[in-house]
Each structure stands twice: as C-alpha cells, then as structure tokens.
Amino acid sequence: MHKTDSIPMAERPERTQILWTTLLVAAACAPFVRYLDGQVTAFLALILAIRLLALRWPAALPNRWIRALLAFAGLGNCLAAYHTVSGQDGGSALLATMLVLKLLELDTKRDLRLVLILLGFLSVVQFLFDESFQLTFYLGLIALGLVTLLTELNGGLGAAGLRPALRVSARLALQAIPLTLVLFVLFPRLTAPLWSLGFDSSKGLTGMSDSMEPGNISELVVNGELAFRVRFAGQRPNSNQLYWRGPVLWTMNGRRWTPGAPPSGWQEPARLIESSEPIEYEIVMEPTKQRWLFALDMPISEPEGAAISPDYQLLSNQPVTALKRYTARSVLSYRTAEPDARVRALALELPDNVTPRMRALVEDWRTQVTDGRSDRADDWTLVQRALAHFNRENFYYTLLPPKLGANPADEFLFETRSGFCEHYASSFALLMRIAGIPSRIVLGYLGGETNAFGGYTIVRQSDAHAWVEVLIEGRGWVRVDPTAAVDPSRIDNRAATELLGAGASVRFDLGEAAALARWMRDLRLLGDTLEANWQNWVLDFSAQDQRRLMDRLGLGAWQEYGLAVLMVLAVSLTLGGILLVLMRERTERDPLEQLYARLCQRLGRVGLPRLPHEGPDDYGQRVAAARPDLASEVGGFLALYVPARYGERLTPETLQRLSDLLRGFTPRTQSVQSAFRGKVTASNGG
Amino acid sequence: MSLHPKSSPIRPQLAERILQEAGAVILGKDHELRLALACLLARGHLLVEDLPGVGKTTLAHLLARLLGLDYSRIQFTSDLLPADVIGVSVYDRASESFRFHSGPIFSQLILADEINRATPKAQSALLEAMEERQVTVEGETRPLPEPFFVIATQNPLFQVGTFPLPESQLDRFLMRIHLGYPAAEQEKALLAGEDRREMVARQQPALTNAELIELQKSVVRLHAAPPIIDYVHAILQFTRGSERFAYGLSPRAGLGLLHAAKSWALLAGRDYVMPEDVQAVLPSVAVHRLTGGEPGQRIGDDEVARFILTNVPV
C-alpha cells in the first residue's frame, strides 16, 4: 500500500484503462481456451474475476503476499496440467497465467503497458495452434484494441480518450498494411516445418488412421472437421461416384484390419487395362501426419513428390505435416490388371476366429438354387448374393452399434446386425475370403458437400467411409460397397444426432424447405470459402510461390543476393516512403487546413479548383456564382472555417462540425442543362 | 463607443454610415473612400495622386468634417519655406520673449496640396513631421495634435514644375490612391447636383476624437493569425526576390500592409484579418513603394499588385 501511495497521480492507471485492458485480455484469451487444459482455463477465469471485482470493490485486490502465493499457485497449476512449463503447450499456458496475474499488479501505467505488450505476444503464440482466417481476423481486432489502449495510455498523437485513440490506431493499422504485404511477400519462407523446432501445429489431429477396427470410423463420422477441399477442372461427378481412396488394408487379425506387409518384390506398377476419360482435380488437404494422399477412385497420375502404389494408393514421399496442395487425375470406370499368385494369397488370408456358421453362410450362397440350376455359383453371383443378404435380412445402419465381443464379425453377422460402414466392409471382406474370393478393405471418404460460393467440394471427416474390393476373374479388382446395400428404410438417422453431443457440428437435415436451415448452410459455406481462400493465398504461400512471384516481377535476378537483402531493401523503401508522407504531413498537419484542402479538392473535381492565390471568401463567392446549388453548403463550411482559421476560434466541436459537413459534401459535375439553369438564376438574382 | 479595451470596438454600422455619407458627396468612389478611411484608421498618411479637379480636396475636406477633425490646407508651391509649414517664433514685445506662432501643420487633418510642386526642403519639413508626429523648432519639441493625418495630393509628374518625391519620402505614406474620373452616370449626377463645397460644409461629424482614437487603437489590437503573418511575409519575400522590382518591400512596408489589412478588416466588421483584406489593400500600400517616384496610371498599380498576388499562394 505504501508503495502505491508514493506513485504520482499521473502515473497511476485510470479505472477505465484497467477495465478495458482486463476485458481485452479476456477477449484475447477466449479462443485460446480451446487449446488450454481445463484447470489452467479455470485459473485464468478466477484471476480475471478477481480483477473485475476489485474494480468495483478495491478491497478485493489481493496484497503483495497473496499475489506471490497466487503466482506460485499458477505455476503449480501449469506444472500439474502439463508436467512442464516449456514447449508449446506448457509454455503458452504459463505465459497466459502470468499475464493474467500481472493484471492484479497494475500500480503504474508502466505495468499496464507491460501487460499490453505481453498480450501482443500471447496473441501471436496462438498461431502455433490455429492459423485459420477466423482467428487471424479476431486477433487482428484484438491487436487494434491493443494499439488503441496503448495510444490512449501514452496520450500520443494528441489522442486523449478512447475514440480519438481508436482513430489513431486505425490509421496506424492502415499504414501498416503496405509494410505487412511487403514482409509477407518477401520474408524468407522457412523450408523446414515448424515442428522441427519443437512446435507442432498439427496437434491433436483427428483423421483417418491406417487401420480399421470397430469404433474408429464412428469417431470420425461425428467429427465435422475438414479433411480436404477439391476443385474439379471439369464437371463434378455425382456424389455416389466420389469414392476418395485412402489406405488399403490387407490383413485381418480377427478384430482389426491393417495394411499388412506387401509381398516382397511386389514391384509391379498399378496398371489399368481399360479406363474411361480421366477427370482432373486439385485437392488442398489438411495435414494428417500420414503419407497417403486422397484421390478419386482410381488415380492414374501422381503429383510431384508422390507415387501410386501397386494397390492404387497415392502415397506422398513425406508425411503430410502441413497443408498439402496437389493435382491428380482419376478415372471413374476402369479394369485393373490381375495380380500374381502371391498377391492373391495375401488377399485370401483368414484370421483364426472364423466360425462354422460363417462358413455355412458362404457355402449356402455358393450352392443356393437359383432358376432351378443347382451348380455352384460363380464368384460374381456370390458377391451379388452376399449383397442381397445384407439387403434382405434385418441389417440396420446405425452410428450407435451395440458393443461387440471377441469375434466382432460373427456377432455382427448373426446377432446384433446393426452397425455402419466398417462393420459391413469388414464382415463382407471376411465372407469373401471364406468363399475364396480375394478381397481387401479400402478406407477413404465418400461424397462431399458442394460449395457453390467457392466452386469447390468440401470433404469432411464425417464423410469417412470404408468399402471392399474383390478380385474377380476377368474383371480385376472390383469395388463393392456393402453399406450401400442396406435397405434405406433401416438407416437410423436419429443416431447421428444422439451421438453428436454439444459442441460437435451437427449437420441437421432440416429439409431444404426450411429457410433458416438454408441460410445457415449458406453462411457456413461462405465462411468455408473465406477459409479456403485464406489457405490458398496466405497459408499456402510457399518458398516456390515466392520465387515464382519474384520471377514474374522481374526481380528474379535479385535472388542471387538473397531474399533477405531484397527484404531489407523493400522495408527501407517502405519506411522511407512512410517517412516522406509523415514529413509532408508535418507541413500541413493542421487538421483544419486538411479539411479545407479536402473541400477545395472536392470542388476541384467538379471543375472549380481553388486558385493558389485565392482567399477563402473570394473562392466561396466564385463557387457560389458558378454553382448556386453548392452555395449554401460551401458557404456553411466557410462560415465556420474562416473564423476558425483566421480568427483562431478553433474548438474541437468546430473541427467535428466541419468534418461532418465535409462528409456529406460530394459535389457532382453539373449537367450542361442544369448548369445553364444555374446561370440564369444567378443573373436574375444579380 | 465603449472604452473598455476588452469589449469589441467594432461597429460596422458606424463605418458604413461614414462611408455612406461620404459616398453621397463624392460619387462613385466608394472603394477609394473606404481605402482612405482604412488608411486613417491605421494611423497612416494618404497620398492621392491624380489630375487636378477630380475631387482630391473635397475628399480631404469631407473626411475632416465627417471625422470631426480640425483641418488646414497647405498649398505647396515652389517658393514654400519650411517655416510656412511648421510655424515661426516671433519676438513679442509685451512678454519680452519669442513666441511661437504655430504653422498650419498643427492641425489634425492636413491637406498638403500638390506636394510635388514644392522644393525638397519644404517637402521634407512636412514629411519629417508626419513620421515623428512632433516638430522641433528652435530646440523645443512640440507634439502634433492627435489624431494627426496628412492627405497629400500630387500631380502626375509629366506636368511642368514638379519635384518628384524620393522613395524614402514616399515610404512615409501608408497608401497611395488614385481617384480618377468618375463614371459617366456619377459624373452626370455630379453636374446636376448641388455644390459639393456646401455639402461638405453641412456635414456633421460622425465621430468624436476620442472615438476615433479608440477605433485606431482597436485596429492595432485586431487579430492577425499566423497564416496571415505568413502570407504577408511571403509577399514581402516575393517582392524582394522578383526581378521585376529594383528593391523589395521594406519591413516598414510589411508592417504597413498588415496594419492596413487590419484596418480594412475592421471596416468589414470583422475582428480578424483574412487574406482578402491583405489583397484589397495591397495595390494602395505596396505599389508606390515598389515603382519609386514615377507616377503610374491606376491601371498600372493594379497590374503590379496582380502580378504580386498571383505569384504568392495564400
């Protein structure tokens, strides 16, 4: 207390300044909460609450000892949550904690400035977690508020009060734009991803994994997050043809499908014997930390840095750890080459928990009597019969399947009979292998939502799907989607909404008729378009793009000297330009003069420029004579301006009123006819 | 008229009334009358340059009557001596001492008619008195009355028997104006109207001396904002830098210009100066100091002034 008393009044922060700073800190922390541990969030909320209460009841402000205790508690809290206070998570949690604690110790304006500057740092740290346009925009607003408060606090540039300070900081922000652009374009790109520095922006990624067991696709299906965006070069195929091919699974251990070891020496390239016209498309894929790239079934050309595996997976040479953009071509109908015996053997391997009733079912299909013929059915007929079985029998499609025990395939086929794509695909592939038909599982996505605003298709995690490929003699690998065989009347829509709890992005099917639903959908798609463009133009601006841009600007030769030199040059040029503008401004900094200059400029645009030697009165009279329609507006302005300028009766109100008058003043060039009429009136008056 | 220095002394109606009454006598010369009145309010002396018979004397007389000043006229001739202007000490036998008989200069408004007909010696007697506002005769300094205002008239130099006023003397006049012939309509009205001399004699003073002095003081107090100071300075600088003029305007000319502009603003009922005020008085204040003793035509003055003004941005 004694310390506080010795501080001069002028150096103590005002109550409103503390209030605004606290609110700004709270606003800046709000999006961060998504990535913070719950107990850290709780601590932040507690301290912010104490701070706000102390504004109302100053006695509630903890003294030095309690503050020290709180600081230790905050440190302990972070340690308890993350077991470390370094690294991306622990470090930023500690930063947020300490920043909020500093709010309890705002004895001088210097403290307030410190908080605001740290807040800027905390804002930037958030980009390690999220680079979306939304957050960038939000943090831009926070930065504007921050500069406003700093300006107001320093009383700089004659800005006393928040409103003028806001105007000043808005102008600063506008002036910063060219510099930002120059830095954005020229700043050397890091070719090594940030995670090599111990930071990881792909934290907590949800996405497809390279194995399949009951439950892991249903996790995805409730996840509304983006998987990738596709832009088709030509016509977009129908949704039921959009099978986005991902990992291919060969081995089943009774419960779980895994890729399995490829037969050694399997070098034969993927080969299509027949194919339709290829379609071309560009995909911007979210990071997965996996190597596979999604491509439409079947890919025929690989992008740079990727290859098509023998089982037609599009595999990148490196794991996708950052946003990945690639162009691929696919054919929708095809006939694959037939693999050799080793591959067939791999596709026929059975787990050891195949039950007799499964074998009996398959045998039944094989020997079923159709059309009076009793000879053994061929492979393709068997596939048809299996699909018919799923359709005819009481199979349900639900996202809330009952729990399965040790032998999920058997239990699903004969007891529970409800499940979703992974259950169907898994058991179908297994049944095919029992029947001696080589089969494998393909994971990927099905369909996608068309975004008419951006002209692209959005594929989300919730579009995740699994299907089966069977090898048929003479036809190669054929895609079979057993899930699609389930009778539509037995698809349990209700399940989706039940499973999706609060917070998940539920895609209600409210029907196209509901206007609100349509608007919501449009709004969502519009937001996604914005985000896609942000990714396209900002996040995805790579070193190669930079080089290409330099070449196009004719600055390619400069690259020998290094981008850094170019950047320094550009920045100094920009700063020099700003300095010039500032110096010019100093000579006519007088806001009153600027307003008058703007009036003259606007009149100049309609052919009535002020002569350099013309005084305001003479000018006003000349304007009034030439344009009687403008006389009252110009006269009103000059009646205020002249005494303010020459009588030096300038008050902020006058300035405001002049500025208001000017805002409404946009003279238009007069048509010949009305100009003539004006002249007549003038001469009559004279 | 309030004598409190703080309260606004501006009564535009008063100035308008004076000008209106003067305009009834001297027809069609409103601008010149206004300039003359501005010159007087700025405590400056006025040089009227024109041919005989255009109303110079009437102007001087009229102003004296209107402003309630006592008036004397000195007809300058080639044999005029300084003593004829200032006065002379004569031995008084009754008091057995020299007694000073004050000359015509001890009046509030003096019309120095045809000043360029007198010899330089006589001219300088008057001009020095104008500047000092006092005269020293035989070791004794005698103050001139307040207000003190000289209207000198001058014939165009091409007339025979004239001694041109040197530049330094011309600088003592705040303004030089030309009256010129009246316009046709006004001249006809003049011919048809009554005798101007009688009209002037009938004229009642519109001001007391105290009020006039107060008005002059308020001209001094009138506000000139920094942009006006800048503008006046820019004009001075321009005349000094321009090749058209042998010499630029002196600092005294600058002071006079500002002063006259203030006076002009006061007559317009404003308590601050605008660029237009400076521009209005510039032809009268500046040109006779720039072109030297050669009397130009009126049109010449305006042309010179326009040359300056169009080259100096406001």
Short mmCIF file of C-alpha atoms in Angstrom, two decimals, chain B residues 8-216:
data_model
loop_
_atom_site.label_atom_id
_atom_site.label_comp_id
_atom_site.label_asym_id
_atom_site.label_seq_id
_atom_site.Cartn_x
_atom_site.Cartn_y
_atom_site.Cartn_z
CA SER B 8 -15.37 44.59 -29.15
CA PRO B 9 -14.98 48.08 -30.54
CA ILE B 10 -16.27 47.09 -33.90
CA ARG B 11 -19.30 48.87 -35.06
CA PRO B 12 -19.54 48.16 -38.73
CA GLN B 13 -22.70 50.23 -38.94
CA LEU B 14 -20.67 53.25 -37.91
CA ALA B 15 -18.05 52.71 -40.57
CA GLU B 16 -20.77 52.01 -43.09
CA ARG B 17 -22.53 55.23 -42.15
CA ILE B 18 -19.40 57.29 -42.60
CA LEU B 19 -18.76 55.71 -45.95
CA GLN B 20 -22.34 56.15 -47.00
CA GLU B 21 -22.35 59.83 -46.18
CA ALA B 22 -19.04 60.35 -47.88
CA GLY B 23 -20.29 58.46 -50.88
CA ALA B 24 -23.21 60.86 -51.17
CA VAL B 25 -20.77 63.69 -51.71
CA ILE B 26 -18.03 62.01 -53.69
CA LEU B 27 -19.91 59.94 -56.16
CA GLY B 28 -18.82 56.57 -57.48
CA LYS B 29 -15.64 56.37 -55.44
CA ASP B 30 -16.73 54.00 -52.68
CA HIS B 31 -13.64 51.86 -52.87
CA GLU B 32 -11.29 54.83 -52.70
CA LEU B 33 -13.22 56.32 -49.81
CA ARG B 34 -13.02 53.07 -47.95
CA LEU B 35 -9.28 52.92 -48.60
CA ALA B 36 -8.86 56.48 -47.36
CA LEU B 37 -10.81 55.73 -44.20
CA ALA B 38 -8.84 52.50 -43.67
CA CYS B 39 -5.64 54.45 -44.08
CA LEU B 40 -6.73 56.95 -41.47
CA LEU B 41 -7.84 54.28 -39.01
CA ALA B 42 -4.47 52.61 -39.44
CA ARG B 43 -2.86 55.93 -38.41
CA GLY B 44 -1.28 56.22 -41.81
CA HIS B 45 -0.93 59.12 -44.20
CA LEU B 46 -2.52 59.18 -47.57
CA LEU B 47 -1.12 60.22 -50.91
CA VAL B 48 -3.71 60.98 -53.56
CA GLU B 49 -2.24 61.10 -56.98
CA ASP B 50 -4.28 62.44 -59.80
CA LEU B 51 -5.02 65.27 -62.11
CA PRO B 52 -6.37 68.49 -60.66
CA GLY B 53 -10.09 68.76 -60.31
CA VAL B 54 -11.03 65.15 -59.66
CA GLY B 55 -12.03 65.83 -56.06
CA LYS B 56 -8.88 65.43 -54.04
CA THR B 57 -9.52 68.49 -51.96
CA THR B 58 -13.14 67.62 -51.50
CA LEU B 59 -12.11 64.21 -50.25
CA ALA B 60 -9.75 65.66 -47.66
CA HIS B 61 -12.21 68.24 -46.52
CA LEU B 62 -15.03 65.75 -46.34
CA LEU B 63 -13.04 63.32 -44.23
CA ALA B 64 -12.10 66.09 -41.86
CA ARG B 65 -15.71 67.09 -41.43
CA LEU B 66 -17.02 63.58 -41.07
CA LEU B 67 -14.43 62.58 -38.52
CA GLY B 68 -14.69 65.81 -36.59
CA LEU B 69 -11.10 66.83 -37.18
CA ASP B 70 -9.83 70.34 -37.43
CA TYR B 71 -8.48 70.91 -40.86
CA SER B 72 -5.97 73.06 -42.59
CA ARG B 73 -4.70 73.17 -46.06
CA ILE B 74 -1.21 73.90 -47.26
CA GLN B 75 -0.84 74.77 -50.85
CA PHE B 76 2.62 73.66 -51.79
CA THR B 77 4.39 75.92 -54.21
CA SER B 78 7.92 76.16 -55.38
CA ASP B 79 8.64 79.07 -53.03
CA LEU B 80 7.16 77.45 -49.94
CA LEU B 81 9.53 77.51 -46.95
CA PRO B 82 9.63 75.08 -44.05
CA ALA B 83 8.57 77.84 -41.70
CA ASP B 84 5.43 78.30 -43.74
CA VAL B 85 4.55 74.78 -42.78
CA ILE B 86 5.76 74.48 -39.23
CA GLY B 87 5.44 77.98 -37.91
CA VAL B 88 7.79 80.62 -36.71
CA SER B 89 8.93 82.26 -33.46
CA VAL B 90 8.27 85.95 -33.37
CA TYR B 91 9.56 88.37 -30.74
CA ASP B 92 6.70 89.50 -28.56
CA ARG B 93 7.37 92.86 -27.10
CA ALA B 94 4.74 92.58 -24.39
CA SER B 95 6.23 89.46 -22.84
CA GLU B 96 9.76 90.35 -23.99
CA SER B 97 10.23 86.85 -25.37
CA PHE B 98 9.92 84.90 -28.57
CA ARG B 99 6.54 83.41 -29.04
CA PHE B 100 5.92 80.54 -31.34
CA HIS B 101 3.30 81.08 -33.95
CA SER B 102 2.33 77.57 -34.94
CA GLY B 103 2.07 76.85 -38.63
CA PRO B 104 -0.71 75.02 -40.44
CA ILE B 105 0.84 71.71 -39.56
CA PHE B 106 -0.61 71.93 -36.05
CA SER B 107 -3.94 70.62 -37.23
CA GLN B 108 -5.47 67.19 -37.01
CA LEU B 109 -6.00 66.78 -40.71
CA ILE B 110 -3.79 68.46 -43.20
CA LEU B 111 -4.30 68.64 -46.87
CA ALA B 112 -0.89 69.09 -48.46
CA ASP B 113 -1.95 70.09 -51.91
CA GLU B 114 0.32 69.47 -54.84
CA ILE B 115 3.17 68.35 -52.65
CA ASN B 116 5.45 67.78 -55.58
CA ARG B 117 5.37 71.40 -56.58
CA ALA B 118 7.41 72.40 -53.53
CA THR B 119 11.16 72.14 -53.18
CA PRO B 120 12.56 69.13 -51.43
CA LYS B 121 13.40 71.29 -48.43
CA ALA B 122 9.81 72.23 -47.86
CA GLN B 123 8.64 68.71 -48.61
CA SER B 124 10.88 67.22 -46.02
CA ALA B 125 9.66 69.64 -43.38
CA LEU B 126 6.24 68.16 -43.72
CA LEU B 127 7.33 64.58 -44.21
CA GLU B 128 9.53 64.55 -41.14
CA ALA B 129 6.70 65.89 -39.07
CA MET B 130 4.49 63.16 -40.48
CA GLU B 131 6.81 60.44 -39.32
CA GLU B 132 7.75 61.86 -35.93
CA ARG B 133 4.32 63.27 -35.11
CA GLN B 134 6.12 66.15 -33.48
CA VAL B 135 8.16 69.16 -34.63
CA THR B 136 11.25 70.67 -33.14
CA VAL B 137 11.55 74.39 -33.55
CA GLU B 138 14.49 76.27 -32.11
CA GLY B 139 15.35 73.48 -29.73
CA GLU B 140 11.88 72.98 -28.46
CA THR B 141 9.94 69.85 -29.27
CA ARG B 142 6.27 70.37 -29.84
CA PRO B 143 3.91 67.45 -30.22
CA LEU B 144 1.44 67.49 -33.05
CA PRO B 145 -2.23 67.01 -32.30
CA GLU B 146 -3.78 63.60 -32.01
CA PRO B 147 -5.07 62.19 -34.27
CA PHE B 148 -2.77 63.52 -36.93
CA PHE B 149 -3.46 62.72 -40.50
CA VAL B 150 -1.95 64.04 -43.69
CA ILE B 151 -3.56 63.79 -47.07
CA ALA B 152 -1.08 64.86 -49.68
CA THR B 153 -2.02 65.28 -53.28
CA GLN B 154 0.37 65.01 -56.12
CA ASN B 155 0.08 65.83 -59.80
CA PRO B 156 1.32 63.44 -62.37
CA LEU B 157 4.96 64.11 -62.94
CA PHE B 158 4.78 64.97 -66.56
CA GLN B 159 3.27 68.30 -65.54
CA VAL B 160 5.68 71.16 -65.60
CA GLY B 161 7.49 72.32 -62.45
CA THR B 162 7.36 69.30 -60.23
CA PHE B 163 9.89 67.89 -57.78
CA PRO B 164 9.37 64.18 -57.51
CA LEU B 165 9.21 62.76 -54.01
CA PRO B 166 12.16 60.47 -53.30
CA GLU B 167 11.48 56.82 -52.43
CA SER B 168 12.29 57.38 -48.78
CA GLN B 169 9.63 60.04 -48.60
CA LEU B 170 7.09 58.00 -50.45
CA ASP B 171 7.57 55.22 -47.92
CA ARG B 172 6.11 57.58 -45.29
CA PHE B 173 2.72 57.38 -46.94
CA LEU B 174 0.82 54.29 -45.91
CA MET B 175 -1.25 54.38 -49.05
CA ARG B 176 -1.29 55.97 -52.41
CA ILE B 177 -4.63 56.08 -54.15
CA HIS B 178 -5.93 57.41 -57.41
CA LEU B 179 -9.31 58.95 -57.75
CA GLY B 180 -9.67 59.11 -61.47
CA TYR B 181 -12.56 60.44 -63.44
CA PRO B 182 -15.98 59.46 -62.23
CA ALA B 183 -18.03 57.11 -64.31
CA ALA B 184 -20.48 58.62 -66.74
CA GLU B 185 -23.55 58.23 -64.60
CA GLN B 186 -21.88 59.58 -61.49
CA GLU B 187 -20.39 62.49 -63.41
CA LYS B 188 -23.80 63.46 -64.74
CA ALA B 189 -25.20 63.27 -61.21
CA LEU B 190 -22.35 65.45 -60.07
CA LEU B 191 -23.06 68.02 -62.74
CA ALA B 192 -26.74 68.05 -61.93
CA GLY B 193 -26.33 68.02 -58.15
CA GLU B 194 -25.72 70.80 -55.70
CA ASP B 195 -22.41 72.39 -54.86
CA ARG B 196 -20.04 69.93 -53.27
CA ARG B 197 -18.43 72.60 -51.12
CA GLU B 198 -21.72 73.38 -49.47
CA MET B 199 -22.48 69.77 -48.95
CA VAL B 200 -19.17 69.28 -47.19
CA ALA B 201 -19.74 72.35 -45.03
CA ARG B 202 -23.10 70.97 -43.96
CA GLN B 203 -21.65 67.64 -43.00
CA GLN B 204 -21.93 66.82 -39.28
CA PRO B 205 -19.13 64.89 -37.54
CA ALA B 206 -19.93 61.23 -37.11
CA LEU B 207 -17.25 60.63 -34.51
CA THR B 208 -15.66 62.33 -31.59
CA ASN B 209 -11.89 62.49 -31.43
CA ALA B 210 -11.88 60.04 -28.55
CA GLU B 211 -13.92 57.57 -30.53
CA LEU B 212 -11.62 57.91 -33.48
CA ILE B 213 -8.57 57.29 -31.32
CA GLU B 214 -10.29 54.28 -29.80
CA LEU B 215 -11.01 52.95 -33.27
CA GLN B 216 -7.38 53.40 -34.23
#
